[in-house]
Coordinates of C-alpha atoms (C1' of nucleotides) in Angstrom, one line a residue:
Chain A
M1 CA 12.8 -57.0 4.2
T2 CA 16.3 -58.4 4.6
N3 CA 15.4 -60.6 7.5
N4 CA 12.2 -61.8 6.1
T5 CA 12.2 -65.3 7.4
I6 CA 13.1 -64.2 10.9
T7 CA 10.3 -61.7 11.0
E8 CA 7.8 -64.2 9.7
S9 CA 8.7 -66.8 12.2
S10 CA 8.5 -64.4 15.2
E11 CA 5.3 -63.0 13.8
A12 CA 3.9 -66.5 13.6
E13 CA 4.8 -67.2 17.1
F14 CA 3.3 -63.9 18.2
L15 CA 0.0 -64.7 16.5
Q16 CA -0.1 -68.2 18.0
H17 CA -0.4 -66.6 21.4
Y18 CA -2.6 -63.8 20.3
D19 CA -6.1 -63.9 21.7
T20 CA -8.5 -61.4 20.2
A21 CA -11.1 -62.0 23.0
C22 CA -9.0 -60.4 25.7
Y23 CA -9.9 -57.0 24.5
E24 CA -13.3 -55.5 25.1
K25 CA -15.0 -54.9 21.8
P26 CA -18.0 -53.0 20.7
S27 CA -20.7 -55.1 19.0
F28 CA -20.8 -54.7 15.2
T29 CA -23.9 -54.7 13.0
V30 CA -24.7 -54.0 9.4
D31 CA -27.9 -52.2 8.4
L32 CA -29.4 -51.6 5.1
V33 CA -31.3 -48.7 3.5
I34 CA -33.0 -50.3 0.6
F35 CA -34.7 -48.0 -1.9
T36 CA -37.1 -48.6 -4.6
V37 CA -39.5 -46.5 -6.7
R38 CA -43.1 -47.6 -6.9
D39 CA -46.4 -45.8 -7.3
E40 CA -44.6 -42.7 -8.4
Q41 CA -42.8 -42.4 -5.1
L42 CA -39.5 -43.3 -3.5
H43 CA -39.9 -46.0 -0.9
V44 CA -37.6 -47.5 1.7
L45 CA -37.8 -51.0 3.1
L46 CA -38.6 -51.2 6.8
V47 CA -39.0 -54.2 9.1
K48 CA -41.0 -54.4 12.3
R49 CA -38.8 -55.4 15.2
A50 CA -39.8 -58.7 16.7
E51 CA -37.6 -58.4 19.7
H52 CA -36.4 -55.9 22.3
P53 CA -35.2 -53.3 22.1
F54 CA -37.8 -51.2 20.3
K55 CA -40.0 -54.3 19.9
G56 CA -42.8 -53.5 17.6
S57 CA -41.2 -50.4 16.1
W58 CA -40.2 -50.0 12.5
A59 CA -36.5 -50.1 11.7
L60 CA -34.0 -50.5 8.9
P61 CA -33.3 -54.1 8.2
G62 CA -30.0 -55.4 9.4
G63 CA -28.3 -57.2 12.3
F64 CA -25.2 -58.5 13.8
L65 CA -22.3 -59.5 11.6
D66 CA -21.3 -63.1 12.1
P67 CA -17.6 -63.6 11.7
Q68 CA -18.2 -67.3 11.1
R69 CA -20.4 -66.7 8.0
D70 CA -19.4 -63.3 6.8
D71 CA -15.9 -63.1 5.3
S72 CA -16.2 -59.3 5.0
V73 CA -18.4 -56.4 5.9
D74 CA -19.5 -56.2 2.3
A75 CA -20.3 -59.9 2.2
C76 CA -22.4 -59.4 5.3
A77 CA -24.4 -56.7 3.6
V78 CA -25.0 -58.9 0.6
R79 CA -26.1 -61.7 2.9
K80 CA -28.6 -59.6 4.8
L81 CA -29.9 -58.1 1.6
T82 CA -30.6 -61.5 0.2
E83 CA -32.2 -62.7 3.4
E84 CA -34.4 -59.7 3.5
T85 CA -35.4 -59.3 -0.2
G86 CA -34.4 -62.4 -2.1
V87 CA -32.5 -60.1 -4.4
S88 CA -28.9 -60.9 -4.5
A89 CA -27.1 -58.4 -6.7
P90 CA -28.6 -54.9 -7.0
Y91 CA -26.7 -51.7 -6.6
L92 CA -25.1 -51.8 -3.2
E93 CA -22.8 -49.1 -1.8
Q94 CA -21.4 -48.4 1.6
L95 CA -22.9 -45.3 3.2
K96 CA -21.3 -44.7 6.5
T97 CA -20.5 -46.2 9.9
Y98 CA -22.3 -45.0 13.0
G99 CA -21.2 -46.2 16.4
S100 CA -21.5 -44.9 20.0
C101 CA -22.3 -46.1 23.5
D102 CA -25.8 -44.6 23.5
R103 CA -27.4 -45.3 20.1
D104 CA -28.6 -48.7 21.2
P105 CA -29.7 -49.6 24.8
R106 CA -28.0 -52.9 24.5
G107 CA -24.6 -51.2 24.8
W108 CA -21.8 -50.0 22.6
I109 CA -22.8 -51.0 19.1
A110 CA -21.3 -49.8 15.8
T111 CA -23.2 -50.3 12.6
T112 CA -22.0 -50.0 9.0
V113 CA -24.8 -48.9 6.8
Y114 CA -25.2 -49.7 3.2
F115 CA -27.7 -48.4 0.8
A116 CA -29.2 -50.4 -2.1
L117 CA -31.3 -49.7 -5.1
M118 CA -33.6 -52.2 -6.6
V119 CA -36.5 -52.9 -8.8
S120 CA -39.5 -53.3 -6.6
D121 CA -41.0 -56.1 -8.7
A122 CA -38.0 -58.2 -8.0
V123 CA -38.4 -58.1 -4.3
R124 CA -39.9 -60.9 -2.3
L125 CA -40.6 -59.4 1.1
G126 CA -40.6 -61.1 4.4
G127 CA -38.0 -63.7 3.3
N128 CA -36.7 -63.2 6.8
Q129 CA -40.1 -64.1 8.2
A130 CA -40.2 -60.6 9.7
A131 CA -43.0 -58.2 9.0
A132 CA -41.7 -55.8 6.3
C133 CA -43.1 -53.0 4.3
W134 CA -42.2 -50.4 1.7
A135 CA -42.6 -47.0 3.3
P136 CA -42.9 -43.9 1.1
V137 CA -40.2 -41.4 1.7
R138 CA -41.5 -37.9 2.5
G139 CA -38.9 -35.2 2.5
D140 CA -35.9 -36.9 4.1
G141 CA -37.6 -39.6 6.1
V142 CA -40.8 -41.6 6.7
N143 CA -44.0 -41.0 8.6
F144 CA -43.1 -43.6 11.2
N145 CA -41.0 -43.2 14.3
L146 CA -38.0 -45.3 13.6
A147 CA -36.1 -47.4 16.1
F148 CA -32.6 -46.5 17.4
D149 CA -30.9 -43.6 15.4
H150 CA -32.4 -44.9 12.2
A151 CA -34.2 -41.7 11.3
P152 CA -31.0 -39.6 10.9
I153 CA -29.3 -42.6 9.2
L154 CA -32.2 -42.7 6.7
A155 CA -31.9 -38.9 6.2
D156 CA -28.2 -39.3 5.4
A157 CA -29.0 -42.1 2.9
V158 CA -31.7 -40.0 1.2
E159 CA -29.3 -37.1 1.0
R160 CA -26.6 -39.3 -0.5
L161 CA -29.0 -40.8 -3.0
R162 CA -30.2 -37.4 -4.2
S163 CA -26.7 -36.1 -4.3
K164 CA -25.5 -39.0 -6.4
L165 CA -28.3 -38.7 -8.8
E166 CA -26.9 -35.3 -9.8
Y167 CA -23.6 -36.7 -11.1
T168 CA -24.1 -40.4 -11.7
H169 CA -26.6 -42.6 -13.4
I170 CA -27.4 -44.9 -10.6
A171 CA -31.1 -44.4 -11.0
V172 CA -31.0 -47.0 -13.8
H173 CA -30.8 -49.6 -11.0
L174 CA -34.3 -48.6 -9.9
L175 CA -35.7 -49.6 -13.3
P176 CA -35.9 -53.0 -15.0
E177 CA -33.1 -53.8 -17.3
E178 CA -35.0 -52.5 -20.3
F179 CA -36.5 -49.0 -20.0
T180 CA -37.4 -45.9 -21.8
L181 CA -35.9 -42.4 -21.4
P182 CA -39.2 -40.9 -20.2
E183 CA -39.3 -43.6 -17.5
L184 CA -35.7 -42.8 -16.5
Q185 CA -36.4 -39.1 -16.4
R186 CA -39.6 -39.7 -14.3
T187 CA -37.4 -41.7 -11.8
Y188 CA -35.0 -38.8 -11.5
E189 CA -37.9 -36.4 -11.0
I190 CA -39.5 -38.5 -8.3
I191 CA -36.3 -38.7 -6.3
L192 CA -35.1 -35.2 -6.8
Q193 CA -38.6 -33.9 -6.3
Q194 CA -38.4 -31.4 -9.1
P195 CA -39.4 -31.5 -12.8
L196 CA -36.5 -31.8 -15.3
D197 CA -36.3 -30.4 -18.8
K198 CA -36.8 -33.2 -21.3
S199 CA -34.2 -31.9 -23.8
S200 CA -31.5 -31.3 -21.2
F201 CA -32.1 -34.6 -19.6
R202 CA -31.8 -36.5 -22.9
R203 CA -28.7 -34.6 -23.9
R204 CA -27.1 -35.4 -20.6
V205 CA -27.9 -39.1 -20.8
V206 CA -26.9 -39.5 -24.4
Q207 CA -23.6 -37.6 -24.0
A208 CA -22.7 -39.9 -21.1
D209 CA -22.9 -42.7 -23.6
M210 CA -24.1 -45.1 -21.0
L211 CA -27.2 -46.3 -22.9
E212 CA -27.6 -48.9 -25.5
E213 CA -30.5 -48.5 -27.9
L214 CA -32.5 -51.7 -28.3
T215 CA -33.3 -52.2 -31.9
G216 CA -36.9 -52.1 -33.0
K217 CA -38.6 -52.3 -29.7
Q218 CA -41.0 -49.8 -28.3
R219 CA -43.8 -49.7 -25.7
D220 CA -46.1 -47.7 -23.4
G221 CA -49.6 -46.3 -23.3
S222 CA -51.4 -43.6 -25.1
G223 CA -49.1 -41.4 -27.2
R224 CA -46.1 -42.1 -29.4
P225 CA -44.2 -45.2 -28.2
A226 CA -40.8 -44.6 -26.7
Q227 CA -37.5 -46.2 -27.6
L228 CA -36.3 -48.9 -25.3
Y229 CA -32.8 -48.7 -23.9
R230 CA -30.6 -50.8 -21.8
F231 CA -27.8 -49.6 -19.5
R232 CA -24.4 -50.4 -21.0
E233 CA -22.3 -52.7 -18.8
Y234 CA -25.2 -53.5 -16.7
D235 CA -22.9 -55.3 -14.4
R236 CA -25.3 -56.8 -11.9
L237 CA -22.4 -57.7 -9.6
T238 CA -20.8 -54.3 -9.4
F239 CA -20.4 -53.4 -5.8
F240 CA -18.7 -50.1 -5.4
P241 CA -19.6 -46.8 -7.0
R242 CA -19.2 -47.0 -10.7
S243 CA -17.9 -43.6 -11.3
I244 CA -20.2 -42.6 -14.0
S245 CA -19.5 -39.2 -15.5
R246 CA -17.9 -37.6 -12.5
H247 CA -18.0 -33.9 -12.3
A248 CA -15.2 -33.4 -14.8
R249 CA -13.1 -30.3 -15.1
Chain B
M16 CA -47.3 -46.0 21.6
T17 CA -50.6 -46.7 23.5
N18 CA -49.0 -49.3 25.8
N19 CA -45.9 -47.3 26.4
T20 CA -45.2 -48.2 29.9
I21 CA -45.8 -51.9 29.3
T22 CA -43.4 -51.8 26.4
E23 CA -40.8 -50.0 28.4
S24 CA -40.9 -52.2 31.4
S25 CA -40.6 -55.4 29.4
E26 CA -37.9 -53.8 27.4
A27 CA -36.1 -52.9 30.7
E28 CA -36.4 -56.5 31.8
F29 CA -35.1 -57.7 28.5
L30 CA -32.1 -55.5 28.7
Q31 CA -31.3 -56.6 32.2
H32 CA -30.7 -60.1 31.0
Y33 CA -29.0 -59.1 27.8
D34 CA -25.3 -60.0 27.6
T35 CA -23.5 -58.6 24.6
A36 CA -20.6 -60.9 25.2
C37 CA -22.5 -64.0 24.2
Y38 CA -22.2 -63.2 20.6
E39 CA -18.9 -63.6 18.7
K40 CA -17.8 -60.2 17.5
P41 CA -15.2 -58.9 15.1
S42 CA -12.5 -56.6 16.5
F43 CA -12.9 -53.0 15.8
T44 CA -10.3 -50.4 15.1
V45 CA -10.0 -46.8 13.9
D46 CA -7.3 -45.8 11.5
L47 CA -6.3 -42.3 10.3
V48 CA -5.1 -40.9 7.1
I49 CA -3.5 -37.6 8.1
F50 CA -2.6 -35.3 5.3
T51 CA -0.5 -32.2 5.2
V52 CA 1.3 -30.2 2.6
R53 CA 5.0 -29.4 3.2
D54 CA 8.0 -28.8 0.9
E55 CA 5.6 -28.4 -2.0
Q56 CA 4.3 -31.9 -1.6
L57 CA 1.4 -33.7 -0.2
H58 CA 2.4 -35.9 2.7
V59 CA 0.8 -38.5 4.8
L60 CA 1.6 -39.4 8.4
L61 CA 2.9 -43.0 8.9
V62 CA 4.0 -44.8 12.0
K63 CA 6.4 -47.7 12.3
R64 CA 4.8 -50.6 13.9
A65 CA 6.4 -51.5 17.2
E66 CA 4.7 -54.9 17.6
H67 CA 3.5 -57.8 15.5
P68 CA 2.0 -58.2 13.1
F69 CA 3.9 -56.3 10.5
K70 CA 6.4 -55.3 13.1
G71 CA 8.8 -52.7 11.7
S72 CA 6.6 -51.9 8.8
W73 CA 5.1 -48.5 8.1
A74 CA 1.4 -48.2 8.7
L75 CA -1.4 -45.7 9.0
P76 CA -1.8 -44.6 12.7
G77 CA -4.7 -46.0 14.5
G78 CA -5.7 -48.8 16.8
F79 CA -8.4 -50.5 18.7
L80 CA -11.4 -48.6 19.8
D81 CA -11.9 -48.7 23.6
P82 CA -15.5 -48.7 24.5
Q83 CA -14.5 -47.5 28.0
R84 CA -12.9 -44.4 26.8
D85 CA -14.5 -43.7 23.4
D86 CA -18.2 -42.7 23.5
S87 CA -18.4 -42.9 19.8
V88 CA -16.4 -43.9 16.7
D89 CA -15.9 -40.2 15.9
A90 CA -14.6 -39.6 19.5
C91 CA -12.2 -42.4 19.1
A92 CA -10.9 -40.9 15.9
V93 CA -10.4 -37.5 17.7
R94 CA -8.6 -39.3 20.5
K95 CA -6.2 -41.1 18.3
L96 CA -5.6 -38.0 16.3
T97 CA -4.6 -36.1 19.4
E98 CA -2.5 -38.9 20.7
E99 CA -0.6 -39.1 17.4
T100 CA -0.2 -35.4 16.5
G101 CA -1.1 -33.3 19.5
V102 CA -3.6 -31.5 17.2
S103 CA -7.0 -31.8 18.5
A104 CA -9.4 -30.2 16.0
P105 CA -8.4 -30.1 12.4
Y106 CA -10.6 -31.1 9.5
L107 CA -11.7 -34.7 10.2
E108 CA -14.0 -36.7 8.1
Q109 CA -15.0 -40.4 8.0
L110 CA -13.7 -42.1 4.9
K111 CA -15.0 -45.7 4.9
T112 CA -15.0 -48.9 6.8
Y113 CA -13.0 -51.9 5.8
G114 CA -13.5 -55.2 7.4
S115 CA -12.8 -58.9 6.6
C116 CA -11.4 -62.1 8.0
D117 CA -8.2 -61.8 6.0
R118 CA -7.0 -58.2 6.1
D119 CA -5.2 -58.7 9.4
P120 CA -3.5 -61.9 10.5
R121 CA -4.9 -61.5 14.0
G122 CA -8.3 -62.4 12.8
W123 CA -11.6 -60.7 11.9
I124 CA -11.0 -57.0 12.2
A125 CA -13.0 -54.1 10.9
T126 CA -11.5 -50.7 10.7
T127 CA -13.3 -47.4 10.2
V128 CA -10.9 -45.0 8.5
Y129 CA -10.9 -41.2 8.9
F130 CA -9.0 -38.7 6.9
A131 CA -7.7 -35.5 8.4
L132 CA -6.1 -32.3 7.0
M133 CA -3.8 -30.3 9.1
V134 CA -1.1 -27.6 9.0
S135 CA 2.2 -29.4 9.3
D136 CA 3.7 -26.8 11.6
A137 CA 1.1 -27.5 14.2
V138 CA 2.0 -31.2 14.5
R139 CA 4.1 -32.6 17.2
L140 CA 5.1 -36.0 16.0
G141 CA 5.7 -39.1 18.1
G142 CA 3.4 -38.0 20.8
N143 CA 2.5 -41.7 21.0
Q144 CA 6.2 -42.5 21.5
A145 CA 6.1 -44.4 18.2
A146 CA 8.4 -43.7 15.3
A147 CA 6.4 -41.5 12.9
C148 CA 7.2 -39.7 9.7
W149 CA 5.6 -37.6 7.0
A150 CA 5.8 -39.6 3.8
P151 CA 5.5 -37.8 0.5
V152 CA 2.5 -39.0 -1.6
R153 CA 3.5 -40.1 -5.1
G154 CA 0.6 -40.8 -7.4
D155 CA -1.9 -42.5 -5.1
G156 CA 0.4 -43.9 -2.5
V157 CA 3.8 -43.8 -0.9
N158 CA 7.1 -45.4 -1.8
F159 CA 7.0 -47.8 1.2
N160 CA 5.3 -51.1 1.5
L161 CA 2.5 -50.5 3.9
A162 CA 1.2 -52.9 6.5
F163 CA -2.1 -54.7 6.2
D164 CA -4.4 -53.3 3.5
H165 CA -3.2 -49.8 4.2
A166 CA -2.0 -49.2 0.7
P167 CA -5.4 -49.5 -1.0
I168 CA -6.9 -47.6 1.9
L169 CA -4.5 -44.7 1.4
A170 CA -5.2 -44.8 -2.3
D171 CA -8.9 -44.4 -1.5
A172 CA -8.2 -41.5 0.8
V173 CA -6.0 -39.7 -1.8
E174 CA -8.7 -40.2 -4.4
R175 CA -11.3 -38.8 -2.0
L176 CA -9.1 -35.8 -1.2
R177 CA -8.6 -35.0 -4.8
S178 CA -12.2 -35.5 -5.6
K179 CA -13.3 -33.2 -2.8
L180 CA -10.9 -30.5 -3.8
E181 CA -12.9 -30.2 -7.0
Y182 CA -16.1 -29.1 -5.4
T183 CA -15.2 -27.9 -1.9
H184 CA -12.7 -25.6 -0.2
I185 CA -11.3 -28.1 2.3
A186 CA -7.8 -27.3 1.2
V187 CA -7.9 -24.2 3.5
H188 CA -7.4 -26.7 6.4
L189 CA -4.0 -27.4 5.0
L190 CA -2.9 -23.8 5.5
P191 CA -2.5 -21.6 8.5
E192 CA -5.5 -19.6 9.5
E193 CA -4.2 -16.6 7.6
F194 CA -3.1 -17.2 4.0
T195 CA -2.9 -15.6 0.6
L196 CA -4.7 -16.7 -2.5
P197 CA -1.4 -17.7 -4.3
E198 CA -0.7 -20.0 -1.4
L199 CA -4.1 -21.5 -1.6
Q200 CA -3.8 -22.0 -5.3
R201 CA -0.4 -23.6 -4.9
T202 CA -1.9 -26.0 -2.4
Y203 CA -4.6 -27.0 -4.9
E204 CA -2.0 -27.4 -7.6
I205 CA 0.2 -29.6 -5.4
I206 CA -2.6 -32.0 -4.6
L207 CA -4.3 -32.1 -7.9
Q208 CA -1.0 -32.3 -9.6
Q209 CA -1.8 -29.8 -12.3
P210 CA -1.4 -26.1 -12.8
L211 CA -4.5 -24.0 -12.4
D212 CA -5.3 -20.8 -14.1
K213 CA -4.9 -17.9 -11.7
S214 CA -7.8 -15.9 -12.9
S215 CA -10.3 -18.8 -12.9
F216 CA -9.1 -19.9 -9.5
R217 CA -9.6 -16.5 -7.9
R218 CA -13.0 -16.1 -9.5
R219 CA -14.1 -19.4 -8.1
V220 CA -12.9 -18.7 -4.6
V221 CA -14.3 -15.2 -4.5
Q222 CA -17.6 -16.3 -5.9
A223 CA -17.9 -18.9 -3.2
D224 CA -17.8 -16.1 -0.7
M225 CA -15.9 -18.1 1.7
L226 CA -13.0 -15.8 2.3
E227 CA -12.6 -12.8 4.5
E228 CA -10.2 -10.1 3.4
L229 CA -7.9 -9.2 6.3
T230 CA -7.5 -5.4 6.2
G231 CA -4.1 -3.9 5.5
K232 CA -2.0 -7.0 5.9
Q233 CA 0.3 -8.4 3.3
R234 CA 3.4 -10.6 3.1
D235 CA 5.8 -12.8 1.2
G236 CA 9.1 -12.7 -0.7
S237 CA 10.2 -11.1 -3.8
G238 CA 7.4 -9.6 -5.9
R239 CA 4.3 -7.7 -5.1
P240 CA 2.9 -8.7 -1.7
A241 CA -0.3 -10.6 -1.6
Q242 CA -3.5 -9.9 0.2
L243 CA -4.0 -12.0 3.3
Y244 CA -7.3 -13.8 3.8
R245 CA -9.0 -15.8 6.4
F246 CA -11.5 -18.6 5.9
R247 CA -15.0 -17.5 6.9
E248 CA -16.5 -19.6 9.7
Y249 CA -13.2 -21.2 10.3
D250 CA -14.9 -23.6 12.7
R251 CA -12.1 -25.6 14.1
L252 CA -14.6 -28.0 15.6
T253 CA -16.5 -28.8 12.5
F254 CA -16.5 -32.5 12.0
F255 CA -18.5 -33.5 9.0
P256 CA -18.3 -32.3 5.5
R257 CA -19.2 -28.6 5.3
S258 CA -20.9 -28.7 2.0
I259 CA -19.2 -25.8 0.3
S260 CA -20.5 -25.0 -3.1
R261 CA -21.9 -28.3 -4.0
H262 CA -22.1 -29.0 -7.7
A263 CA -25.3 -26.9 -8.1
R264 CA -27.8 -27.4 -10.7
Chain C
dG18 C1' -57.9 -34.8 -37.4
dA19 C1' -57.4 -34.3 -32.3
dA20 C1' -55.0 -35.7 -28.3
dA21 C1' -51.0 -37.4 -26.2
dT22 C1' -46.6 -38.5 -25.7
dA23 C1' -41.7 -39.0 -27.8
dG24 C1' -38.0 -36.8 -29.6
dT25 C1' -35.3 -32.6 -31.8
dG26 C1' -33.6 -27.9 -32.7
dT27 C1' -32.3 -23.4 -31.2
dC28 C1' -31.5 -19.4 -28.4
dT29 C1' -29.3 -17.7 -24.4
dA30 C1' -27.2 -17.2 -19.8
dT31 C1' -23.6 -18.9 -17.2
dC32 C1' -19.1 -20.3 -16.3
dA33 C1' -14.4 -21.9 -16.8
dG34 C1' -10.1 -21.7 -19.4
dA35 C1' -6.8 -18.9 -21.9
dC36 C1' -4.3 -15.1 -22.0
dA37 C1' -3.3 -10.2 -22.1
dT38 C1' -3.0 -6.3 -19.2
dT39 C1' -2.4 -3.5 -15.1
dA40 C1' -0.7 -3.0 -10.2
dT41 C1' 2.6 -3.0 -6.5
dG42 C1' 6.3 -4.2 -4.1
dG43 C1' 11.9 -4.9 -3.7
dC44 C1' 16.3 -3.8 -5.6
Chain D
dG16 C1' 13.9 1.7 -14.2
dC17 C1' 13.8 -3.4 -14.0
dC18 C1' 12.2 -7.6 -12.2
dA19 C1' 9.0 -10.5 -9.9
dT20 C1' 4.8 -11.5 -8.4
dA21 C1' -0.2 -10.1 -7.4
dA22 C1' -4.5 -8.9 -9.2
dT23 C1' -7.8 -7.7 -13.0
dG24 C1' -10.0 -7.6 -17.5
dT25 C1' -11.6 -9.7 -21.7
dC26 C1' -12.4 -13.1 -25.2
dT27 C1' -14.1 -17.6 -26.2
dG28 C1' -15.8 -22.3 -26.1
dA29 C1' -18.6 -25.6 -23.6
dT30 C1' -22.8 -26.6 -21.3
dA31 C1' -27.4 -26.4 -19.2
dG32 C1' -31.9 -24.5 -19.0
dA33 C1' -35.9 -22.8 -21.5
dC34 C1' -38.9 -23.5 -24.8
dA35 C1' -40.6 -23.9 -29.5
dC36 C1' -41.0 -27.3 -32.8
dT37 C1' -41.5 -31.8 -35.2
dA38 C1' -42.7 -37.0 -35.1
dT39 C1' -45.5 -40.9 -34.2
dT40 C1' -48.9 -43.3 -32.2
dT41 C1' -54.2 -44.1 -30.5
dC42 C1' -58.8 -42.8 -30.8

DNA sequence: GAAATAGTGTCTATCAGACATTATGGC
DNA sequence: GCCATAATGTCTGATAGACACTATTTC
């Protein structure tokens, strides 16, 4: 700290001669596990691989990070999400990084996986001119054989999603901005695969003070109409886990 | 699936001509946040940087992944941990991946960060012939200025450690294999920075059924000796989160 | 009014915090 | 016996599940 200028100048000199290319590097990709709820089921977005390896197989969307275009890993995830779905700012959270010499036949490749939640209506599929589909999630995976190690990755993502539902309110990102409590509860039930008690559920949600009652509005089918709500601070740009009601002591 | 052999042969041909080097890649490193408890305080292992950039600054131990030596990111973390501390199999868990064009003056570098828990007695510092020290953690960081973006990374790790203490028993990895309940409680108190009720603490630990009472043994200083325990399934090789008593419903 | 769904009230089991009490060692 | 610390017991308040009950709409 005392010889600041000296340090800086020698550091500048060092950097001038530093060549990152002289070290062998693994390849680096970003993959996405994009969830939505439709037809009373949790679905995940898959794309059909147009090229080798695993040509023709279904896989999680993603691809190589481009240091020229992506200023950060997060930015790369956002870019790929937009390319794939046309949706630019849903709930997006880093899941985990997988990397080894044998998970991809092309060689040593690491992938940082994100998972995203979005409203299925908002999605425009095939923006990336690749065949894409919403695959229903059964148990902790899908009924296809997935390329690479994407099956265990998907299982991790499903596990994380379920786990987070238990102590956060991220499921609101699977619904449109305005929704009713029965809709929200149904979303939880679909993902957690178990019925929830109405009274307990409402108490929990209300106590968290995360919902804003929309005055006057109602809607829905046959019985008594339900109150419409909106998620407070529905910050569409929020990137990292909003720590909603963490398991307090 | 029907034209399996055809697919495989054309894929083999594809891979033969595939050259990973033709794409520009970010550099890839693995860094470690190694925690221990000593002198009634949480400490983190720091190394003094011997080279530019940030020469002379304290930083988290870590470095470039070597695809020749490291079969996976996890393996790379284990290797660096051993090099740095001589300890080969403590509790080790992936924290998060940080990567951007501007977090390191050498260019676009991604780092996957792991955090480890170990018994401070077991550590042999400076195995990597670099100056190393145990720095006490104050709040969510240390009293040094850390190199790169290591300060916010450390803050994330401390946050994760505290959070996990609330619903797992990972703190046992900060103690020797045999320990007493007052020692374990003290460890929790040191990290969570708050006193815990003895009765509640013991109830919690006993209910989790994770401890094995060691027959006959006792030890300690001035008052009544405490019962010695051992962690059940003290699997020194366990790598990923053992989901101990997850916040059940 | 019947059916259907939304929303509320209440009882109870569970669990954590608080704190008093007992137990066991050294001196 | 006295002190220090370990270990246990008991009360209480908060909370979640279970479930009965009321409310509001369509037909």
